[in-house]
C-alpha positions as YAML, in Angstrom:
chain: A
units: angstrom
residues:
- id: 1
  name: GLY
  ca: [65.56, 53.62, 92.98]
- id: 2
  name: SER
  ca: [67.62, 53.44, 96.15]
- id: 3
  name: LYS
  ca: [71.01, 51.85, 95.77]
- id: 4
  name: THR
  ca: [71.82, 49.00, 98.12]
- id: 5
  name: ARG
  ca: [75.20, 49.40, 99.71]
- id: 6
  name: VAL
  ca: [77.01, 46.22, 100.64]
- id: 7
  name: VAL
  ca: [79.05, 46.60, 103.79]
- id: 8
  name: ALA
  ca: [81.67, 44.02, 104.64]
- id: 9
  name: PRO
  ca: [80.84, 42.34, 107.92]
- id: 10
  name: PHE
  ca: [82.94, 43.18, 110.95]
- id: 11
  name: ASP
  ca: [85.64, 40.53, 111.17]
- id: 12
  name: PRO
  ca: [86.62, 40.13, 114.81]
- id: 13
  name: ARG
  ca: [89.65, 37.99, 113.90]
- id: 14
  name: ARG
  ca: [91.03, 40.68, 111.61]
- id: 15
  name: GLU
  ca: [90.31, 43.37, 114.21]
- id: 16
  name: ALA
  ca: [92.10, 41.33, 116.88]
- id: 17
  name: ARG
  ca: [95.11, 40.83, 114.56]
- id: 18
  name: LEU
  ca: [95.30, 44.54, 113.75]
- id: 19
  name: LYS
  ca: [95.02, 45.46, 117.43]
- id: 20
  name: ARG
  ca: [97.72, 42.93, 118.33]
- id: 21
  name: GLY
  ca: [99.90, 44.46, 115.63]
- id: 22
  name: ARG
  ca: [99.37, 48.01, 116.94]
- id: 23
  name: LEU
  ca: [100.20, 47.01, 120.51]
- id: 24
  name: ILE
  ca: [103.34, 45.06, 119.57]
- id: 25
  name: HIS
  ca: [104.34, 48.01, 117.41]
- id: 26
  name: ALA
  ca: [103.93, 50.35, 120.42]
- id: 27
  name: LEU
  ca: [106.05, 48.03, 122.60]
- id: 28
  name: LEU
  ca: [108.80, 48.01, 119.94]
- id: 29
  name: GLN
  ca: [108.87, 51.81, 120.01]
- id: 30
  name: TYR
  ca: [108.86, 52.19, 123.73]
- id: 31
  name: LEU
  ca: [110.76, 49.26, 125.27]
- id: 32
  name: PRO
  ca: [114.14, 49.73, 123.50]
- id: 33
  name: GLU
  ca: [114.54, 53.08, 125.29]
- id: 34
  name: LEU
  ca: [114.47, 51.32, 128.68]
- id: 35
  name: PRO
  ca: [117.17, 49.31, 130.44]
- id: 36
  name: VAL
  ca: [116.77, 45.62, 129.57]
- id: 37
  name: ALA
  ca: [115.95, 44.71, 133.19]
- id: 38
  name: GLU
  ca: [112.93, 47.07, 133.23]
- id: 39
  name: ARG
  ca: [111.38, 46.10, 129.91]
- id: 40
  name: ALA
  ca: [109.18, 43.18, 131.00]
- id: 41
  name: ALA
  ca: [107.53, 45.09, 133.87]
- id: 42
  name: ALA
  ca: [107.06, 48.20, 131.73]
- id: 43
  name: GLY
  ca: [105.55, 46.17, 128.89]
- id: 44
  name: GLU
  ca: [103.22, 44.36, 131.26]
- id: 45
  name: ALA
  ca: [102.08, 47.67, 132.81]
- id: 46
  name: PHE
  ca: [101.50, 49.17, 129.35]
- id: 47
  name: LEU
  ca: [99.39, 46.22, 128.17]
- id: 48
  name: ALA
  ca: [97.48, 46.01, 131.47]
- id: 49
  name: ARG
  ca: [95.95, 49.43, 130.74]
- id: 50
  name: ASP
  ca: [93.84, 47.76, 128.04]
- id: 51
  name: LYS
  ca: [91.13, 45.98, 130.02]
- id: 52
  name: THR
  ca: [89.89, 44.06, 126.96]
- id: 53
  name: LEU
  ca: [93.06, 41.93, 126.82]
- id: 54
  name: THR
  ca: [93.26, 38.57, 128.55]
- id: 55
  name: LYS
  ca: [96.27, 37.66, 130.65]
- id: 56
  name: ALA
  ca: [97.21, 35.07, 128.00]
- id: 57
  name: GLY
  ca: [96.86, 37.70, 125.27]
- id: 58
  name: ARG
  ca: [99.09, 40.17, 127.14]
- id: 59
  name: THR
  ca: [101.70, 37.48, 127.76]
- id: 60
  name: GLU
  ca: [101.73, 36.45, 124.09]
- id: 61
  name: MET
  ca: [102.15, 40.06, 122.88]
- id: 62
  name: LEU
  ca: [104.91, 40.80, 125.36]
- id: 63
  name: GLN
  ca: [106.71, 37.58, 124.38]
- id: 64
  name: ALA
  ca: [106.40, 38.51, 120.70]
- id: 65
  name: ALA
  ca: [107.91, 41.96, 121.36]
- id: 66
  name: GLU
  ca: [110.67, 40.55, 123.56]
- id: 67
  name: GLY
  ca: [111.37, 37.88, 120.94]
- id: 68
  name: ILE
  ca: [112.07, 40.65, 118.44]
- id: 69
  name: LEU
  ca: [114.08, 42.80, 120.86]
- id: 70
  name: ASN
  ca: [116.20, 39.84, 122.00]
- id: 71
  name: ASP
  ca: [116.73, 38.22, 118.59]
- id: 72
  name: PRO
  ca: [120.46, 38.44, 117.78]
- id: 73
  name: ALA
  ca: [119.64, 38.75, 114.06]
- id: 74
  name: LEU
  ca: [117.63, 41.92, 114.82]
- id: 75
  name: ALA
  ca: [120.01, 43.38, 117.43]
- id: 76
  name: GLU
  ca: [121.31, 46.17, 115.19]
- id: 77
  name: LEU
  ca: [117.76, 47.52, 114.82]
- id: 78
  name: PHE
  ca: [117.67, 48.33, 118.53]
- id: 79
  name: ILE
  ca: [121.15, 49.64, 119.27]
- id: 80
  name: PRO
  ca: [121.39, 52.83, 121.35]
- id: 81
  name: GLY
  ca: [121.03, 55.90, 119.17]
- id: 82
  name: GLY
  ca: [118.13, 54.45, 117.23]
- id: 83
  name: ARG
  ca: [115.09, 56.72, 117.05]
- id: 84
  name: ALA
  ca: [111.50, 55.54, 117.02]
- id: 85
  name: GLU
  ca: [108.97, 57.35, 114.83]
- id: 86
  name: ALA
  ca: [111.65, 59.38, 113.07]
- id: 87
  name: ALA
  ca: [110.80, 61.92, 110.40]
- id: 88
  name: VAL
  ca: [112.49, 61.54, 107.01]
- id: 89
  name: ILE
  ca: [112.13, 64.75, 105.03]
- id: 90
  name: GLY
  ca: [114.15, 65.85, 102.04]
- id: 91
  name: THR
  ca: [114.98, 65.64, 98.38]
- id: 92
  name: SER
  ca: [117.39, 63.53, 96.40]
- id: 93
  name: ARG
  ca: [119.09, 63.69, 93.04]
- id: 94
  name: LEU
  ca: [117.61, 60.24, 92.48]
- id: 95
  name: LEU
  ca: [114.16, 61.89, 92.50]
- id: 96
  name: PRO
  ca: [112.66, 64.48, 90.14]
- id: 97
  name: SER
  ca: [113.76, 68.00, 91.03]
- id: 98
  name: GLY
  ca: [111.28, 69.71, 93.29]
- id: 99
  name: MET
  ca: [109.96, 66.40, 94.67]
- id: 100
  name: ILE
  ca: [110.09, 66.44, 98.47]
- id: 101
  name: ILE
  ca: [109.64, 63.26, 100.47]
- id: 102
  name: ASN
  ca: [108.04, 63.78, 103.86]
- id: 103
  name: GLY
  ca: [107.44, 60.64, 105.85]
- id: 104
  name: ARG
  ca: [107.72, 58.97, 109.21]
- id: 105
  name: VAL
  ca: [109.59, 55.73, 109.73]
- id: 106
  name: ASP
  ca: [109.22, 53.30, 112.59]
- id: 107
  name: ARG
  ca: [112.90, 53.34, 113.41]
- id: 108
  name: LEU
  ca: [115.99, 55.13, 112.15]
- id: 109
  name: ILE
  ca: [119.48, 54.06, 113.21]
- id: 110
  name: VAL
  ca: [122.36, 56.37, 112.36]
- id: 111
  name: THR
  ca: [125.94, 55.27, 113.04]
- id: 112
  name: PRO
  ca: [129.19, 56.72, 111.67]
- id: 113
  name: GLY
  ca: [129.29, 54.14, 108.87]
- id: 114
  name: LYS
  ca: [125.70, 53.18, 108.29]
- id: 115
  name: VAL
  ca: [122.10, 54.38, 108.30]
- id: 116
  name: LEU
  ca: [119.27, 51.87, 108.69]
- id: 117
  name: VAL
  ca: [115.67, 52.79, 108.00]
- id: 118
  name: VAL
  ca: [113.24, 50.27, 109.49]
- id: 119
  name: ASP
  ca: [109.55, 49.75, 108.93]
- id: 120
  name: PHE
  ca: [107.64, 47.30, 111.13]
- id: 121
  name: LYS
  ca: [104.91, 45.31, 109.43]
- id: 122
  name: THR
  ca: [102.38, 44.03, 111.92]
- id: 123
  name: ASP
  ca: [99.42, 43.23, 109.69]
- id: 124
  name: GLN
  ca: [100.45, 39.90, 108.16]
- id: 125
  name: PRO
  ca: [103.10, 37.19, 108.04]
- id: 126
  name: ALA
  ca: [106.27, 37.90, 106.12]
- id: 127
  name: PRO
  ca: [106.50, 36.75, 102.50]
- id: 128
  name: ASP
  ca: [108.94, 33.91, 101.93]
- id: 129
  name: ARG
  ca: [111.27, 35.91, 99.70]
- id: 130
  name: VAL
  ca: [112.20, 39.56, 99.45]
- id: 131
  name: GLU
  ca: [111.07, 39.42, 95.78]
- id: 132
  name: ASP
  ca: [107.52, 38.79, 97.05]
- id: 133
  name: VAL
  ca: [107.34, 41.95, 99.17]
- id: 134
  name: ALA
  ca: [104.45, 44.19, 98.08]
- id: 135
  name: GLU
  ca: [105.64, 46.81, 95.59]
- id: 136
  name: THR
  ca: [104.04, 49.62, 97.62]
- id: 137
  name: TYR
  ca: [106.28, 48.71, 100.58]
- id: 138
  name: VAL
  ca: [109.38, 48.61, 98.38]
- id: 139
  name: ALA
  ca: [108.53, 51.95, 96.70]
- id: 140
  name: GLN
  ca: [108.00, 53.67, 100.05]
- id: 141
  name: MET
  ca: [111.31, 52.37, 101.40]
- id: 142
  name: ALA
  ca: [113.03, 53.32, 98.13]
- id: 143
  name: ALA
  ca: [111.95, 56.95, 98.58]
- id: 144
  name: TYR
  ca: [113.36, 57.04, 102.14]
- id: 145
  name: TRP
  ca: [116.53, 55.30, 100.94]
- id: 146
  name: ALA
  ca: [117.05, 57.96, 98.24]
- id: 147
  name: VAL
  ca: [116.59, 60.85, 100.71]
- id: 148
  name: LEU
  ca: [118.88, 59.28, 103.33]
- id: 149
  name: ALA
  ca: [121.59, 58.57, 100.71]
- id: 150
  name: GLU
  ca: [121.55, 62.29, 99.93]
- id: 151
  name: ALA
  ca: [121.56, 63.33, 103.61]
- id: 152
  name: TYR
  ca: [124.35, 60.92, 104.62]
- id: 153
  name: PRO
  ca: [126.79, 60.73, 101.70]
- id: 154
  name: GLY
  ca: [129.43, 58.03, 102.00]
- id: 155
  name: ARG
  ca: [127.45, 55.92, 104.46]
- id: 156
  name: GLU
  ca: [125.87, 52.58, 103.71]
- id: 157
  name: ILE
  ca: [122.07, 53.03, 103.65]
- id: 158
  name: GLY
  ca: [120.00, 49.98, 104.52]
- id: 159
  name: ALA
  ca: [116.23, 49.66, 104.09]
- id: 160
  name: VAL
  ca: [114.78, 46.98, 106.34]
- id: 161
  name: LEU
  ca: [111.28, 45.59, 106.73]
- id: 162
  name: CYS
  ca: [110.65, 43.78, 110.01]
- id: 163
  name: TRP
  ca: [107.58, 41.56, 110.26]
- id: 164
  name: THR
  ca: [106.48, 41.18, 113.86]
- id: 165
  name: ASP
  ca: [104.71, 37.96, 112.99]
- id: 166
  name: GLY
  ca: [107.75, 35.73, 112.91]
- id: 167
  name: PRO
  ca: [109.70, 37.81, 113.76]
- id: 168
  name: ARG
  ca: [111.47, 38.21, 110.47]
- id: 169
  name: MET
  ca: [113.80, 40.90, 109.24]
- id: 170
  name: MET
  ca: [114.19, 41.45, 105.52]
- id: 171
  name: ARG
  ca: [116.68, 43.86, 104.06]
- id: 172
  name: ILE
  ca: [115.64, 45.12, 100.64]
- id: 173
  name: PRO
  ca: [118.59, 44.91, 98.24]
- id: 174
  name: ASP
  ca: [119.81, 48.23, 96.82]
- id: 175
  name: ALA
  ca: [119.18, 46.99, 93.26]
- id: 176
  name: MET
  ca: [115.52, 46.37, 94.11]
- id: 177
  name: LEU
  ca: [115.17, 49.84, 95.68]
- id: 178
  name: SER
  ca: [116.78, 51.44, 92.65]
- id: 179
  name: GLU
  ca: [114.54, 49.54, 90.25]
- id: 180
  name: SER
  ca: [111.46, 50.47, 92.28]
- id: 181
  name: LEU
  ca: [112.39, 54.17, 92.10]
- id: 182
  name: ASN
  ca: [112.92, 53.96, 88.33]
- id: 183
  name: ASN
  ca: [109.56, 52.21, 87.84]
- id: 184
  name: ALA
  ca: [107.75, 54.78, 89.99]
- id: 185
  name: LEU
  ca: [109.36, 57.70, 88.18]
- id: 186
  name: SER
  ca: [108.67, 56.35, 84.71]
- id: 187
  name: ALA
  ca: [104.99, 56.16, 85.69]
- id: 188
  name: ILE
  ca: [104.85, 59.87, 86.61]
...
């Protein structure tokens, strides 16, 4: 007989949350490149292009993005020289030979002493503790961490998740990244 396919109903709340996340994410890529004095007007103009957003919705999203950009605890994520949507491609002696990582990160900050790789999470609130971060997120950051450690020997490499719902920045400890790599490799 014919199989009945069950389709999950469209959840407008989830859609709205995902859309909010995408728009805040776009603001976080685009606004740091502008002088601070121009950010609010540029953000407003960007959001105004989407006619489905209410004025209150646009204001809330812009405030969320500005809250992240202006948070002293997150300042180092937006220093000049940071690159949005940066490619991370390479190998590492921490990975099996012949394995090439090819990915795109939300932000990459390279200074003479340090490299920070940043991934923005816009889809849900931050977990309470770094130990509760989803293993898939940790494994992905661990792969980037390994490649960047190879590319920038002698520099401190930091892997940071930034939840826009908060905002909350969480640096993943090196020991956790290392353990995640080992677990992933033993599963291969």
